[in-house]
Short mmCIF file of C-alpha atoms and ligand atoms in Angstrom, two decimals:
data_model
loop_
_atom_site.label_atom_id
_atom_site.label_comp_id
_atom_site.label_asym_id
_atom_site.label_seq_id
_atom_site.Cartn_x
_atom_site.Cartn_y
_atom_site.Cartn_z
CA UNK A 27 19.75 -11.23 -4.74
CA UNK A 28 21.21 -12.65 -1.50
CA UNK A 29 19.30 -12.91 1.53
CA UNK A 30 20.95 -13.79 5.05
CA UNK A 31 18.84 -14.68 8.07
CA UNK A 32 20.18 -14.61 11.56
CA UNK A 33 18.79 -16.76 14.02
CA UNK A 34 19.06 -19.12 17.01
CA UNK A 35 16.69 -21.67 15.24
CA UNK A 36 18.50 -22.13 12.17
CA UNK A 37 16.96 -25.50 11.37
CA UNK A 38 13.40 -23.97 11.94
CA UNK A 39 14.17 -21.16 9.31
CA UNK A 40 15.92 -23.69 6.61
CA UNK A 41 12.72 -24.92 5.21
CA UNK A 42 11.71 -21.55 3.64
CA UNK A 43 14.37 -22.32 0.87
CA UNK A 44 13.41 -26.04 0.64
CA UNK A 45 9.96 -25.60 -1.00
CA UNK A 46 8.17 -24.51 -4.26
CA UNK A 47 9.23 -21.71 -6.50
CA UNK A 48 11.77 -20.21 -4.02
CA UNK A 49 13.82 -23.53 -4.01
CA UNK A 50 13.59 -23.54 -7.64
CA UNK A 51 14.93 -19.77 -7.53
CA UNK A 52 17.81 -20.94 -5.14
CA UNK A 53 18.44 -23.91 -7.55
CA UNK A 54 18.71 -21.58 -10.63
CA UNK A 55 20.94 -19.09 -8.78
CA UNK A 56 18.37 -16.19 -8.85
CA UNK A 57 18.31 -16.32 -5.01
CA UNK A 58 20.78 -17.11 -2.32
CA UNK A 59 19.56 -17.42 1.17
CA UNK A 60 22.39 -17.97 3.75
CA UNK A 61 21.25 -18.89 7.36
CA UNK A 62 23.30 -17.93 10.11
CA UNK A 63 23.28 -19.55 13.87
CA UNK A 64 23.50 -16.76 16.16
CA UNK A 65 25.22 -19.19 18.40
CA UNK A 66 28.24 -19.44 16.06
CA UNK A 67 29.17 -15.92 16.73
CA UNK A 68 29.35 -16.32 20.76
CA UNK A 69 32.97 -16.89 22.19
CA UNK A 70 31.80 -18.37 25.55
CA UNK A 71 31.75 -22.48 26.36
CA UNK A 72 27.86 -22.60 26.48
CA UNK A 73 27.00 -20.27 23.38
CA UNK A 74 24.84 -17.77 25.51
CA UNK A 75 23.02 -15.67 23.46
CA UNK A 76 20.73 -13.97 26.33
CA UNK A 77 21.11 -12.02 29.54
CA UNK A 78 19.23 -10.36 32.26
CA UNK A 79 17.87 -7.02 31.28
CA UNK A 80 19.47 -3.97 32.93
CA UNK A 81 17.00 -2.26 35.25
CA UNK A 82 15.16 -5.63 36.20
CA UNK A 83 11.93 -6.77 34.68
CA UNK A 84 10.73 -9.64 33.18
CA UNK A 85 12.24 -11.91 30.64
CA UNK A 86 15.54 -11.92 28.75
CA UNK A 87 17.24 -9.59 26.45
CA UNK A 88 19.58 -10.84 23.46
CA UNK A 89 23.21 -10.04 24.06
CA UNK A 90 24.83 -7.65 21.70
CA UNK A 91 28.36 -9.41 21.26
CA UNK A 92 27.09 -11.96 19.05
CA UNK A 93 25.45 -9.57 16.67
CA UNK A 94 28.50 -7.42 16.59
CA UNK A 95 30.77 -10.36 15.73
CA UNK A 96 28.17 -11.53 13.24
CA UNK A 97 28.29 -8.24 11.23
CA UNK A 98 32.07 -7.95 11.45
CA UNK A 99 31.96 -11.41 9.95
CA UNK A 100 29.25 -10.80 7.37
CA UNK A 101 30.66 -7.06 6.07
CA UNK A 102 34.02 -8.68 5.41
CA UNK A 103 32.85 -11.60 3.63
CA UNK A 104 29.84 -10.19 1.68
CA UNK A 105 30.12 -6.55 1.95
CA UNK A 106 27.19 -4.02 2.67
CA UNK A 107 23.58 -5.19 3.19
CA UNK A 108 20.22 -3.64 4.01
CA UNK A 109 19.65 -5.03 7.59
CA UNK A 110 16.23 -5.41 8.90
CA UNK A 111 14.84 -6.38 12.09
CA UNK A 112 11.77 -8.25 12.76
CA UNK A 113 9.76 -6.58 15.59
CA UNK A 114 6.16 -5.47 16.29
CA UNK A 115 7.48 -2.04 16.37
CA UNK A 116 8.35 -2.03 12.59
CA UNK A 117 6.68 -0.60 9.74
CA UNK A 118 3.93 -2.86 8.26
CA UNK A 119 4.84 -5.38 5.55
CA UNK A 120 2.87 -4.99 2.31
CA UNK A 121 3.58 -5.65 -1.17
CA UNK A 122 4.72 -2.24 -1.62
CA UNK A 123 7.35 -2.96 1.12
CA UNK A 124 8.17 -6.20 -0.23
CA UNK A 125 8.86 -4.93 -3.77
CA UNK A 126 11.15 -2.09 -2.24
CA UNK A 127 13.23 -4.92 -0.75
CA UNK A 128 13.49 -7.00 -3.59
CA UNK A 129 15.19 -4.19 -5.32
CA UNK A 130 18.30 -4.56 -2.76
CA UNK A 131 20.97 -6.69 -4.00
CA UNK A 132 21.70 -7.67 -0.18
CA UNK A 133 19.46 -8.02 2.72
CA UNK A 134 19.94 -9.26 5.92
CA UNK A 135 17.23 -10.32 8.53
CA UNK A 136 17.66 -10.58 12.34
CA UNK A 137 15.17 -12.60 14.03
CA UNK A 138 14.65 -11.33 17.51
CA UNK A 139 13.74 -13.68 20.51
CA UNK A 140 12.80 -12.92 24.01
CA UNK A 141 11.93 -9.26 25.16
CA UNK A 142 14.16 -8.02 22.38
CA UNK A 143 17.42 -7.06 21.46
CA UNK A 144 19.94 -4.80 23.36
CA UNK A 145 19.43 -1.46 21.64
CA UNK A 146 23.22 -1.01 20.88
CA UNK A 147 22.66 -3.49 17.81
CA UNK A 148 20.14 -1.02 16.37
CA UNK A 149 23.34 0.80 14.97
CA UNK A 150 23.54 -1.85 12.58
CA UNK A 151 19.66 -1.81 11.45
CA UNK A 152 18.37 0.16 8.54
CA UNK A 153 14.67 -1.18 9.12
CA UNK A 154 12.35 -2.53 11.42
CA UNK A 155 9.48 -4.53 9.79
CA UNK A 156 6.27 -6.12 11.30
CA UNK A 157 4.39 -8.61 9.88
CA UNK A 158 1.06 -7.84 11.89
CA UNK A 159 -0.26 -6.52 14.89
CA UNK A 160 0.08 -9.99 17.09
CA UNK A 161 2.66 -11.02 19.30
CA UNK A 162 4.82 -14.22 18.09
CA UNK A 163 7.42 -16.12 20.04
CA UNK A 164 10.19 -14.83 17.81
CA UNK A 165 11.25 -13.25 14.45
CA UNK A 166 11.92 -16.59 12.61
CA UNK A 167 8.29 -16.65 11.19
CA UNK A 168 8.34 -12.97 10.09
CA UNK A 169 11.74 -13.44 8.40
CA UNK A 170 10.32 -16.28 6.47
CA UNK A 171 7.56 -14.46 5.66
CA UNK A 172 9.50 -11.37 4.29
CA UNK A 173 11.74 -13.91 2.40
CA UNK A 174 8.26 -15.16 0.56
CA UNK A 175 6.88 -12.09 -0.24
CA UNK A 176 10.11 -10.44 -1.40
CA UNK A 177 11.05 -13.62 -3.49
CA UNK A 178 7.95 -13.14 -5.76
CA UNK A 179 9.41 -9.88 -7.01
CA UNK A 180 12.65 -11.19 -7.91
CA UNK A 181 12.50 -11.38 -11.63
CA UNK A 182 12.49 -14.81 -12.97
CA UNK A 183 10.88 -16.54 -9.63
CA UNK A 184 7.39 -16.24 -10.61
CA UNK A 185 5.62 -15.55 -13.99
CA UNK A 186 5.46 -11.75 -14.47
CA UNK A 187 2.02 -12.09 -15.45
CA UNK A 188 1.06 -13.61 -12.27
CA UNK A 189 2.69 -11.02 -10.24
CA UNK A 190 0.67 -8.42 -12.21
CA UNK A 191 -2.63 -10.16 -11.48
CA UNK A 192 -1.87 -10.00 -7.79
CA UNK A 193 -4.35 -8.66 -5.61
CA UNK A 194 -2.41 -5.90 -4.50
CA UNK A 195 -0.18 -5.14 -7.58
CA UNK A 196 -3.16 -3.19 -9.06
CA UNK A 197 -5.58 -2.45 -6.53
CA UNK A 198 -7.78 -5.39 -7.51
CA UNK A 199 -8.56 -8.89 -6.18
CA UNK A 200 -7.88 -11.78 -8.50
CA UNK A 201 -10.70 -13.04 -10.53
CA UNK A 202 -12.48 -16.70 -10.09
CA UNK A 203 -10.41 -19.56 -11.48
CA UNK A 204 -11.50 -22.92 -12.78
CA UNK A 205 -9.88 -25.99 -14.13
CA UNK A 206 -11.30 -29.49 -15.41
CA UNK A 207 -13.65 -30.84 -15.14
CA UNK A 208 -16.33 -28.78 -16.65
CA UNK A 209 -19.08 -29.71 -14.04
CA UNK A 210 -18.87 -31.03 -10.61
CA UNK A 211 -21.58 -31.64 -8.08
CA UNK A 212 -23.86 -29.67 -10.60
CA UNK A 213 -21.85 -26.72 -10.85
CA UNK A 214 -20.41 -25.82 -14.30
CA UNK A 215 -17.66 -23.52 -15.29
CA UNK A 216 -18.73 -20.20 -16.72
CA UNK A 217 -19.70 -20.75 -20.27
CA UNK A 218 -17.67 -17.56 -21.05
CA UNK A 219 -14.46 -19.25 -20.27
CA UNK A 220 -14.80 -22.06 -22.56
CA UNK A 221 -15.96 -19.76 -25.66
CA UNK A 222 -12.40 -19.17 -26.54
CA UNK A 223 -13.41 -15.41 -27.07
CA UNK A 224 -10.15 -13.85 -25.35
CA UNK A 225 -11.86 -10.54 -25.35
CA UNK A 226 -14.84 -11.43 -23.53
CA UNK A 227 -12.85 -13.69 -21.19
CA UNK A 228 -10.72 -10.45 -20.19
CA UNK A 229 -14.05 -8.60 -19.88
CA UNK A 230 -15.69 -11.28 -17.64
CA UNK A 231 -12.45 -11.57 -15.45
CA UNK A 232 -12.13 -7.77 -14.83
CA UNK A 233 -15.78 -7.61 -14.34
CA UNK A 234 -15.42 -10.29 -11.41
CA UNK A 235 -12.58 -8.79 -9.92
CA UNK A 236 -13.97 -5.53 -9.72
CA UNK A 237 -17.33 -7.00 -8.25
CA UNK A 238 -15.33 -9.27 -5.63
CA UNK A 239 -12.96 -6.04 -4.72
CA UNK A 240 -16.03 -3.94 -3.94
CA UNK A 241 -17.48 -6.38 -1.87
CA UNK A 242 -14.58 -7.83 0.20
CA UNK A 243 -11.93 -5.05 -0.06
CA UNK A 244 -13.79 -1.47 -0.53
CA UNK A 245 -10.36 0.03 0.64
CA UNK A 246 -8.55 -1.51 -2.08
CA UNK A 247 -11.41 -0.65 -4.62
CA UNK A 248 -10.95 3.00 -3.73
CA UNK A 249 -7.34 3.14 -4.31
CA UNK A 250 -7.85 1.48 -8.14
CA UNK A 251 -7.06 3.66 -10.95
CA UNK A 252 -9.80 2.75 -13.67
CA UNK A 253 -8.78 1.95 -16.99
CA UNK A 254 -10.54 1.50 -20.35
CA UNK A 255 -11.38 -2.21 -19.48
CA UNK A 256 -12.85 -1.20 -15.94
CA UNK A 257 -15.11 0.93 -17.58
CA UNK A 258 -16.33 -1.21 -19.94
CA UNK A 259 -16.53 -3.95 -17.20
CA UNK A 260 -18.47 -1.52 -14.77
CA UNK A 261 -20.97 -0.68 -17.61
CA UNK A 262 -21.56 -4.48 -18.36
CA UNK A 263 -21.67 -5.08 -14.48
CA UNK A 264 -24.48 -2.37 -13.97
CA UNK A 265 -26.33 -3.40 -17.24
CA UNK A 266 -26.42 -6.95 -15.68
CA UNK A 267 -27.51 -5.64 -12.33
CA UNK A 268 -30.46 -3.72 -13.70
CA UNK A 269 -31.58 -6.30 -16.05
CA UNK A 270 -31.68 -8.83 -13.10
CA UNK A 271 -33.49 -6.42 -10.95
CA UNK A 272 -36.43 -5.87 -13.46
N1 4GX B 416 6.07 -8.97 13.21
N2 4GX B 416 7.65 -10.78 17.16
C1 4GX B 416 10.23 -10.16 17.49
C2 4GX B 416 11.21 -10.07 19.87
C3 4GX B 416 11.40 -8.84 19.52
C4 4GX B 416 10.92 -7.66 20.43
C5 4GX B 416 11.34 -6.21 19.87
C6 4GX B 416 12.89 -7.02 18.61
C7 4GX B 416 12.46 -6.22 19.43
C8 4GX B 416 6.84 -9.78 15.48
C9 4GX B 416 5.70 -9.50 14.46
C10 4GX B 416 6.72 -10.47 16.80
C11 4GX B 416 7.66 -11.07 18.75
C12 4GX B 416 9.13 -11.01 16.59
C13 4GX B 416 8.78 -10.29 19.56
N3 4GX B 416 12.69 -8.41 18.85
N4 4GX B 416 7.68 -9.48 14.39
N5 4GX B 416 9.96 -10.71 18.92
N6 4GX B 416 4.40 -9.42 14.93
O1 4GX B 416 5.58 -10.31 17.09
O2 4GX B 416 7.61 -9.11 13.55
#
């Protein structure tokens, strides 16, 4: 997959490809991240990318010409891409949207700044995405968030098992995790995890997942489709609760 990011702060965005599993994926050629400086697509001496809004009002607007020049350049060098504008007006990013974007061969993310972008640039835009209902100073962090969330769905970037166990993949929150030491500050690792009984471990983990999801995210819990293990885990959970109550 190839992801292009268009920004006036390329150095700020660059770090997204320099750490962790994303850096590994880039190294292994699973993922290409190209970062484009919008100012490279200006033609004037001062590389101006913003201008006053027609009709007046506060703030500045991103000029259309650098974007028009960028898309001309991009299309002739890389071909067609699915173009995303990061904007508070967009549809909200979630794991489902991230998975959908991961299925595209090529995406380009435009980072908006100032009050926004000249409306005529929208002719290049296929999708507007917001990372949440708060106002940021620019689209660079949203672009990095999108790259991060999308990358996890590119086969080989993270272990498939890990993606499937994800909080939002099957509408269950993750179970608790433990590592060494067996005891710290009087707190021991649950005995079942040391038992080596994989069936029991699976049941315990599912039980903990169900419990946590019910308590912390009832909205997700209500969307969960229950399989045989869920039913066993719920029965075991209810037995436990009733026993404790007596
Ligand atoms: N999730 N911002 C974009 C400038 C802007 C405004 C309108 C295009 C249209 C944001 C968010 C976000 C602030 C980034 C305004 N660009 N983006 N910027 N929340 O708040 O994505």
